[in-house]
C-alpha cells in the first residue's frame, strides 16, 4: 500500500503563485519555475487548485471543461512539462476535482437549459413556479440555493454560487462522466487527487424544507455518499494513489469511513470544525476571539478517535478558503515569527498528513484592505452586501470581511522585494497588501532562524522520525487554557509536544522529567527553560522533546 504518512503536501493556488508572462495572473509555467524552491522545502506533493477552463466566478471552482487548461493558466503542453519536471524532482502532482457541481457554462448545463432532457438529468432540476423555490435551503455563498430557469420552468440546485449547478450523482451517466475525467488525468501521469466538497454529492430522494437550519443536515454525508465514493475509486483504480476529500460540516464517524483503508474510499480527509472556533454562534460572519479550549478539544477528539478507527487526517490550519493563521490565531507584530512557528509545529507534529498552503511557510498575513473594492472573492462580496442589508454600516461590514474573507490568503506569493514582490512584472489580478515587501521568501531563504527554515526542519523531521509519521497520539487536557500539550508514542519512545497558544508566560508541571530528553525542535532561538518537572513557556513558545 502507498505510504503517505511521512509525506507533506504543498498547496498551490496557481492564480497567485507566480506569473511568467506579465499578465498579472499566475500560471502553470510559474509553478514549473518554482519547483526547485519546493524541492528545497522538502515537500513530496503539490496539490494545484483548479486551472481548468472556467468563467472564474469562483476562481476555477466553477468548471466549464474538465479536460482543458484555461488559457489564462497556459496550455496542456505547459501542464505536461510541469508534471515531467515535478517527477524529475520526485514531486507528485495532485489535481483538484470539483465534482459536486459544474459551471453553468459547462456544455452539459447549456444543453440542459436548451431543453435536452438527457442533460437536465445531469443536474438537480425540479419543476416549479417562479415564486416558490423547492426548499428553503441556503447557498453557502448566501441567498436561496435554488435558481429558476423560466424557459424550461424548472429550478436547479446550487449549494454554492448561482453559476455552480449541483450535479445529479443519482444518474449513472454522470458518475461515468466523472470517472472518465479521472482516467483522463490519470493517463497524464498525475499522482493523486483532492476532491472538492465531496461529502455533499448525495442528495436525499425527497426534498424538504429545513425548519431548524440551512438544509445542510439533509445533504451533508448524504445517504449514498460512501457507495458513490467506493464506486468511483474502484472503477478508476485510484486506491493506490494519494487522495484527499474535502468534507464540509462532517462527522468523525463518516471521516473514519472515508479514510479507513479497509473501506477503499479515500486516503485522508479534511475537516473544518477546528477552524470554526472563532465563529460566534457558528456563524462565520459573526466575530469572536477564538476559543482555545474548543480548539484543543476538537483536535483531541479528531486525533484520538480517527486513530482508534484507523482513519487518517489531513492536517492544516490554512488553505485558499481560510484567513492567514498568524493574523487569525497568532500575533502579527511582536510574536509574528514565534506564533507562525508555533502553529506550524502543532500541525506538523500531530498524526496525519500535513498540508502547507503557499505563503504560510514564510508567515504571510491577512490583506488588511481598506476598501471593499479591493476584494475579488464572490463570497466576500456577497456577504458584504448581506451584512449591509442586515444593518451593519460600511466600516463594520468591512471589518468583518477583513477578518473572514477568503481573499486573505489569495493575494500573491511574496517572493522578493522587487516590483509586485516578484510575483509579476504586470498588474497583479488582486492587490498586494501593503505589508508585502516586509515578508518575503528572499529575506528568509538564507536565515536559519526564519519561519521558512523552521518549516524545512519540520518537514525533514517527519521523514527522519517514525514516531512523527506513525506514532499514536494522546492529548493532555489538565493543562492551563492556553497550553496545548500532546504526546506521540511509538514502541517505547515518547515525543512530548508542548506549546503556549497565549501571549503571556505560563508555567506548567510535567509528569516526567523532560531534562533527560532530546530537544527535537524549538521555536525560540535561545535555550529552553526546562527544570525537573516544570516548564516555563514564553508567549507562543513551542518545543518537542523525545524521551
Ligand atoms: C470548496 C473550495 C472552495 C469553493 C467551494 C465550491 O470549499 O475549497 O474554494 O468555493 O468548494 O467549489
Ligand atoms: Ca500569467
XYZ file of C-alpha atoms and ligand atoms in Angstrom:
560
model
C 0.000 0.000 0.000
C 1.117 3.512 -0.704
C 2.579 5.137 2.362
C 1.709 8.782 2.623
C 2.228 9.083 6.371
C 5.662 10.614 6.100
C 4.686 12.817 3.159
C 3.926 16.525 3.120
C 1.686 18.233 0.588
C 2.128 21.807 -0.592
C -0.996 23.560 -1.829
C -0.673 25.888 -4.787
C -3.269 28.479 -5.719
C -1.883 28.967 -9.222
C -3.508 32.298 -9.903
C -1.434 33.819 -7.088
C 1.716 31.722 -7.166
C 3.995 33.019 -9.909
C 3.277 34.783 -13.199
C 5.704 34.187 -16.066
C 4.156 36.238 -18.873
C 3.357 39.513 -17.173
C -0.431 39.347 -17.436
C -0.773 39.625 -13.657
C -2.147 36.116 -13.370
C -0.064 33.216 -12.086
C 0.347 30.317 -14.498
C 1.438 26.697 -14.857
C 4.836 27.731 -16.175
C 5.179 29.718 -12.967
C 4.788 26.545 -10.940
C 7.429 24.788 -13.032
C 9.745 27.740 -12.482
C 9.479 27.347 -8.712
C 9.865 23.587 -8.435
C 13.410 23.894 -7.150
C 12.182 26.110 -4.357
C 9.579 23.471 -3.452
C 12.102 20.666 -3.639
C 14.347 22.569 -1.280
C 11.443 22.993 1.130
C 11.248 19.195 1.181
C 7.625 18.612 0.223
C 6.502 15.475 -1.632
C 3.371 16.516 -3.498
C 1.862 19.662 -4.856
C -1.906 19.997 -4.912
C -2.831 22.543 -7.542
C -6.265 24.131 -7.195
C -8.356 24.109 -10.415
C -6.784 25.522 -13.584
C -9.354 24.052 -15.967
C -11.419 26.112 -18.388
C -13.726 28.238 -16.305
C -15.500 31.572 -16.289
C -13.686 32.096 -12.956
C -16.712 33.230 -10.995
C -15.310 31.191 -8.110
C -11.664 31.222 -9.198
C -11.839 27.965 -11.096
C -14.130 26.017 -8.769
C -16.714 26.619 -11.474
C -15.512 24.337 -14.258
C -16.722 24.616 -17.840
C -14.413 21.967 -19.303
C -12.735 19.399 -17.063
C -10.283 18.273 -19.708
C -8.853 21.585 -20.835
C -6.373 24.028 -19.311
C -7.836 27.515 -19.011
C -5.731 29.637 -21.345
C -5.097 32.154 -18.579
C -3.057 29.418 -16.881
C -1.327 28.211 -20.031
C -1.662 25.143 -22.222
C -1.818 21.375 -21.943
C 1.814 21.307 -23.054
C 2.653 23.513 -20.050
C 0.875 21.041 -17.814
C 2.749 18.097 -19.290
C 6.019 19.926 -18.873
C 5.147 20.715 -15.267
C 4.335 17.075 -14.441
C 7.518 15.916 -16.127
C 9.697 18.409 -14.268
C 7.957 17.655 -10.986
C 8.523 13.959 -11.480
C 12.193 14.568 -12.178
C 12.366 16.090 -8.701
C 10.326 13.325 -7.127
C 7.368 15.619 -6.539
C 3.910 14.234 -7.300
C 1.125 16.361 -8.730
C -2.357 16.251 -7.223
C -5.301 17.734 -9.082
C -8.457 19.257 -7.680
C -11.617 17.510 -8.859
C -14.714 19.652 -8.434
C -17.399 17.016 -8.811
C -20.255 18.343 -6.710
C -21.117 20.953 -9.333
C -20.135 22.365 -12.713
C -20.162 25.882 -14.015
C -23.385 26.855 -15.731
C -21.085 27.477 -18.711
C -20.412 23.745 -18.976
C -21.822 22.119 -22.152
C -23.955 19.774 -20.055
C -25.690 22.652 -18.350
C -26.102 24.637 -21.545
C -27.737 21.685 -23.243
C -29.945 21.163 -20.205
C -31.325 24.704 -20.286
C -31.674 24.447 -24.049
C -34.260 21.779 -23.292
C -32.382 18.484 -23.739
C -33.999 16.154 -21.188
C -30.999 13.880 -21.120
C -28.828 16.702 -19.794
C -31.473 18.024 -17.442
C -30.998 14.709 -15.689
C -27.339 15.613 -15.128
C -28.367 18.254 -12.566
C -30.865 18.688 -9.747
C -33.689 20.235 -11.744
C -37.167 20.448 -10.206
C -40.379 21.640 -11.904
C -41.974 24.668 -10.306
C -43.342 28.154 -10.295
C -41.054 31.195 -10.276
C -42.111 32.414 -6.841
C -41.678 29.230 -4.821
C -38.290 27.513 -4.705
C -38.469 23.759 -3.961
C -36.949 24.182 -0.482
C -35.657 26.917 1.804
C -32.068 25.634 1.671
C -29.421 28.340 1.830
C -26.482 28.592 -0.558
C -23.056 28.524 1.122
C -22.347 31.822 -0.586
C -25.598 33.423 0.644
C -29.225 33.514 -0.514
C -31.574 30.689 -1.507
C -29.860 27.635 -3.005
C -32.287 27.328 -5.932
C -32.417 29.301 -9.155
C -35.329 29.407 -11.584
C -34.912 28.939 -15.332
C -38.073 30.429 -16.866
C -37.607 28.954 -20.356
C -37.880 25.396 -19.063
C -39.955 26.262 -15.959
C -37.587 24.470 -13.652
C -35.467 25.266 -10.615
C -31.916 23.984 -10.257
C -29.953 23.469 -7.069
C -26.719 25.374 -6.404
C -25.225 24.834 -2.969
C -22.580 27.428 -3.908
C -22.782 30.308 -6.393
C -25.715 30.572 -8.777
C -23.250 29.745 -11.588
C -22.246 26.473 -9.859
C -25.034 23.970 -10.576
C -25.083 20.803 -8.451
C -24.644 17.565 -10.374
C -27.094 14.691 -10.071
C -24.976 11.784 -8.838
C -28.067 9.591 -8.805
C -27.696 9.462 -12.583
C -25.213 6.668 -13.513
C -24.216 8.598 -16.644
C -22.993 11.474 -14.507
C -20.955 9.092 -12.415
C -19.464 7.604 -15.572
C -18.558 11.039 -16.956
C -16.722 11.880 -13.741
C -14.836 8.588 -13.744
C -13.745 9.289 -17.311
C -12.369 12.663 -16.221
C -10.272 10.982 -13.547
C -9.000 8.437 -16.066
C -8.100 11.250 -18.448
C -5.891 12.989 -15.888
C -4.529 9.740 -14.547
C -3.248 8.966 -18.021
C -1.389 12.279 -17.963
C 0.711 10.996 -15.098
C -0.766 12.769 -12.087
C -0.114 11.210 -8.688
C -3.324 11.914 -6.836
C -6.471 13.923 -6.377
C -8.170 16.277 -3.998
C -11.954 16.050 -4.155
C -13.797 19.295 -3.593
C -16.746 19.231 -1.106
C -17.094 15.553 -1.930
C -19.341 14.750 1.036
C -22.135 16.868 -0.443
C -22.678 14.793 -3.589
C -25.516 12.571 -2.411
C -28.783 14.435 -2.031
C -31.848 12.912 -0.356
C -34.615 11.443 -2.511
C -37.292 13.662 -1.103
C -36.721 17.374 -0.821
C -37.991 19.123 2.279
C -37.662 22.462 3.996
C -35.255 22.744 6.889
C -37.119 24.394 9.754
C -34.148 24.435 12.079
C -31.200 25.043 9.760
C -29.966 25.899 6.286
C -30.586 22.459 4.774
C -27.113 21.028 5.231
C -28.304 18.221 7.501
C -30.149 16.707 4.516
C -27.250 16.526 2.076
C -24.058 16.512 4.204
C -22.553 12.986 4.245
C -25.734 12.121 2.345
C -27.422 8.726 2.024
C -25.320 7.225 -0.777
C -22.046 9.129 -0.419
C -19.958 6.156 0.695
C -21.405 3.946 -2.017
C -20.628 6.527 -4.713
C -17.094 7.067 -3.493
C -16.345 3.354 -3.369
C -17.622 3.006 -6.907
C -15.626 5.986 -8.160
C -12.423 4.712 -6.592
C -12.860 1.094 -7.702
C -13.766 1.959 -11.274
C -10.871 4.380 -11.750
C -8.272 2.348 -9.874
C -7.133 5.243 -7.711
C -6.998 3.353 -4.411
C -3.215 3.229 -4.721
C -2.914 6.988 -5.187
C -2.851 9.798 -2.680
C -6.392 11.136 -2.393
C -7.991 13.601 -0.035
C -11.609 14.578 0.327
C -12.751 17.979 1.444
C -15.535 17.266 3.937
C -17.891 20.075 4.752
C -19.554 20.001 8.224
C -18.816 16.306 8.524
C -18.566 13.882 11.463
C -15.709 11.770 12.810
C -17.608 8.543 12.119
C -18.015 9.476 8.496
C -14.386 10.541 8.173
C -13.276 7.210 9.574
C -15.285 5.523 6.848
C -13.958 7.844 4.157
C -10.340 7.257 5.147
C -10.042 3.804 6.721
C -8.025 1.788 4.157
C -10.366 -1.208 4.518
C -13.226 0.851 3.136
C -11.334 1.625 -0.086
C -12.618 5.165 -0.317
C -10.002 7.898 0.207
C -6.553 8.160 1.741
C -7.495 11.032 4.066
C -9.976 13.770 4.847
C -10.046 17.482 5.503
C -12.476 18.540 8.205
C -13.116 22.072 9.413
C -14.555 22.056 12.921
C -11.277 23.299 14.411
C -11.469 26.334 12.129
C -14.904 27.385 13.334
C -13.803 28.119 16.891
C -13.918 31.859 16.246
C -17.394 31.801 14.663
C -19.862 33.333 17.106
C -22.889 31.011 17.358
C -21.427 29.041 14.469
C -21.810 31.999 12.121
C -18.727 32.722 10.017
C -19.792 36.376 9.670
C -20.107 36.966 13.406
C -16.796 37.742 15.092
C -15.448 36.430 18.362
C -11.946 35.762 19.716
C -11.027 32.149 19.145
C -11.939 29.632 21.807
C -8.653 27.923 22.706
C -10.313 25.242 24.784
C -12.613 24.241 21.945
C -9.665 24.320 19.539
C -7.684 21.866 21.663
C -10.727 19.730 22.456
C -11.530 19.337 18.756
C -8.005 18.259 17.978
C -8.093 15.808 20.866
C -11.323 14.272 19.632
C -10.408 14.131 15.981
C -6.872 12.943 16.533
C -7.689 10.272 19.091
C -10.886 8.944 17.529
C -9.544 8.890 13.998
C -6.626 6.868 15.360
C -8.973 4.423 17.101
C -10.990 3.971 13.909
C -7.903 3.663 11.727
C -8.823 6.816 9.837
C -6.297 9.368 8.614
C -6.460 13.159 8.903
C -5.140 15.742 6.522
C -3.573 18.324 8.857
C -3.898 22.018 8.131
C -4.723 25.393 9.590
C -4.980 27.335 6.403
C -5.861 26.938 2.758
C -7.272 29.062 -0.054
C -10.576 29.466 1.830
C -9.200 30.484 5.217
C -7.633 33.634 6.635
C -3.905 33.557 7.361
C -3.195 31.737 10.615
C -0.762 34.283 12.081
C -3.343 37.043 11.675
C -6.113 34.817 12.923
C -4.830 32.935 15.988
C -1.307 34.305 16.302
C 0.337 37.682 16.685
C 1.213 39.662 13.567
C 3.548 42.055 15.362
C 5.582 41.243 18.430
C 5.412 37.453 18.113
C 4.974 37.096 14.373
C 7.865 34.675 13.972
C 7.172 32.683 17.119
C 3.449 32.347 16.529
C 3.881 31.299 12.887
C 6.339 28.630 14.011
C 4.144 27.511 16.883
C 1.183 26.761 14.634
C 3.440 25.053 12.129
C 4.796 22.826 14.877
C 1.361 21.973 16.228
C 0.218 20.803 12.789
C 3.367 19.035 11.646
C 3.844 17.073 14.852
C 0.321 15.687 15.014
C -0.839 12.428 13.497
C -1.845 12.802 9.876
C -0.501 14.245 6.644
C 0.419 17.946 6.869
C -0.509 20.427 4.161
C 1.371 23.693 3.685
C -0.548 26.413 1.899
C 1.566 28.757 -0.234
C 2.903 31.676 1.766
C 2.248 30.001 5.095
C 5.882 28.864 5.148
C 7.023 32.498 5.285
C 4.307 33.680 7.675
C 2.184 35.742 5.283
C -0.608 37.850 6.803
C -4.193 38.866 6.047
C -4.798 41.581 3.433
C -5.805 44.483 5.718
C -7.538 46.042 2.729
C -9.166 49.404 3.408
C -11.802 49.382 0.687
C -14.325 46.676 -0.207
C -13.461 47.214 -3.878
C -10.052 45.685 -3.256
C -11.765 42.329 -2.670
C -12.464 39.950 -5.555
C -13.954 36.859 -3.946
C -17.590 36.194 -4.795
C -18.352 35.008 -1.260
C -16.828 38.116 0.342
C -18.681 40.462 -1.981
C -21.996 38.645 -1.473
C -21.625 38.724 2.287
C -20.586 42.363 2.346
C -23.966 43.154 0.802
C -25.803 40.789 3.114
C -24.122 42.362 6.154
C -25.111 45.832 4.973
C -28.694 44.650 4.411
C -28.654 43.310 7.959
C -27.954 46.829 9.191
C -24.178 46.914 9.605
C -22.517 50.137 8.500
C -19.768 50.122 5.888
C -16.948 50.082 8.447
C -18.414 47.252 10.445
C -19.043 45.208 7.318
C -15.512 45.823 6.040
C -14.069 44.845 9.399
C -15.859 41.501 9.249
C -14.766 40.896 5.652
C -11.193 41.825 6.585
C -11.165 39.108 9.179
C -13.110 36.451 7.337
C -12.541 36.907 3.606
C -11.090 34.076 1.574
C -9.013 36.681 -0.246
C -6.878 36.962 2.900
C -4.854 34.053 1.631
C -5.320 34.594 -2.087
C -3.042 37.601 -2.504
C 0.125 36.891 -4.499
C 3.017 34.909 -3.123
C 5.670 37.312 -1.874
C 8.897 36.134 -3.481
C 11.192 39.142 -3.075
C 11.277 42.909 -2.737
C 11.248 43.738 -6.433
C 8.183 45.231 -8.070
C 4.979 43.381 -7.079
C 7.045 41.274 -4.712
C 8.474 39.308 -7.612
C 5.065 37.790 -8.416
C 4.523 39.524 -11.750
C 6.003 42.224 -13.934
C 2.465 43.273 -14.848
C -0.505 44.385 -12.800
C -1.483 41.675 -10.301
C -5.106 40.436 -10.562
C -5.565 41.351 -6.903
C -3.654 43.994 -4.975
C -0.613 43.043 -2.974
C -1.156 44.029 0.667
C 0.823 46.958 1.996
C 2.930 44.862 4.317
C 4.017 42.804 1.269
C 7.689 43.583 0.998
C 8.361 43.019 4.675
C 7.651 39.264 4.471
C 9.265 37.517 1.508
C 10.954 34.285 0.506
C 14.169 36.098 -0.395
C 14.551 37.584 3.075
C 14.143 34.188 4.741
C 15.843 31.741 2.438
C 19.307 32.236 3.956
C 18.219 32.834 7.521
C 18.356 29.795 9.747
C 16.019 31.385 12.279
C 13.380 32.151 9.702
C 9.894 30.712 9.571
C 10.861 29.139 6.269
C 13.819 27.345 7.866
C 11.506 26.097 10.610
C 9.142 24.549 8.052
C 12.056 22.856 6.340
C 13.138 21.421 9.631
C 9.644 20.148 10.498
C 9.282 18.508 7.103
C 12.667 16.849 7.447
C 11.880 15.606 10.973
C 8.784 13.762 9.730
C 10.979 11.788 7.374
C 13.610 11.134 9.951
C 11.469 10.063 12.935
C 8.885 7.346 12.563
C 7.314 8.474 15.797
C 6.152 11.615 13.973
C 4.790 9.888 10.904
C 3.397 6.764 12.550
C 3.170 7.213 16.309
C -0.084 7.174 18.242
C -1.299 10.323 19.884
C -2.955 11.422 23.091
C -3.717 14.873 24.422
C -3.327 16.305 27.912
C -6.382 18.174 28.933
C -5.416 19.047 32.509
C -3.238 21.970 31.436
C -3.840 25.732 31.548
C -6.244 27.056 28.942
C -3.548 28.476 26.729
C -1.314 25.416 26.735
C -1.582 22.744 24.091
C 0.130 19.517 25.010
C 0.132 16.143 23.327
C 2.286 13.046 23.204
C 3.162 10.790 20.352
C 4.078 7.213 21.175
C 5.802 4.516 19.205
C 7.152 1.361 20.772
C 8.992 2.588 23.884
C 9.583 6.108 22.661
C 7.544 9.147 23.539
C 7.547 12.567 21.923
C 6.231 15.421 24.075
C 4.883 18.396 22.159
C 4.038 21.413 24.295
C 3.048 24.842 23.091
C 1.840 28.117 24.544
C -1.047 29.475 22.480
C -1.147 32.652 24.538
C 0.656 35.956 24.864
C 1.691 35.571 28.479
C 4.377 33.458 30.040
C 2.951 30.331 31.663
C 4.420 27.708 33.896
C 3.320 24.110 33.691
C 4.068 20.955 35.607
C 5.045 17.956 33.541
C 4.680 14.342 34.597
C 8.109 13.137 33.668
C 11.455 14.775 33.914
C 11.963 16.233 30.481
C 15.526 17.271 31.219
C 16.842 13.902 30.069
C 15.116 14.108 26.728
C 16.341 15.225 23.358
C 15.021 18.554 22.127
C 13.918 17.890 18.542
C 12.639 21.310 17.722
C 12.072 24.631 19.444
C 10.694 27.878 18.080
C 12.742 30.360 20.094
C 16.338 30.888 19.137
C 17.718 30.686 22.666
C 17.616 27.968 25.321
C 14.505 26.280 26.654
C 13.678 26.802 30.261
C 13.259 23.181 31.388
C 13.547 22.332 35.045
C 12.995 18.927 36.629
C 9.238 18.840 36.397
C 8.259 22.328 35.470
C 8.432 24.210 32.261
C 8.227 27.948 31.732
C 6.760 28.752 28.386
C 7.145 32.188 26.918
C 4.473 33.653 24.574
C 3.846 31.254 21.687
C 6.763 29.091 22.688
C 6.705 25.534 21.359
C 9.001 22.610 21.882
C 9.133 18.924 21.168
C 11.157 16.598 23.368
C 11.875 12.964 22.615
C 12.175 10.590 25.550
C -14.594 24.235 -1.760
C -13.434 25.045 -2.265
C -13.871 26.474 -2.393
C -15.006 26.524 -3.377
C -16.126 25.568 -2.992
C -17.070 25.363 -4.117
O -14.978 24.585 -0.484
O -12.336 24.879 -1.434
O -12.836 27.315 -2.774
O -15.509 27.824 -3.455
O -15.654 24.299 -2.645
O -16.459 24.644 -5.140
Ca 0.364 34.653 -16.433
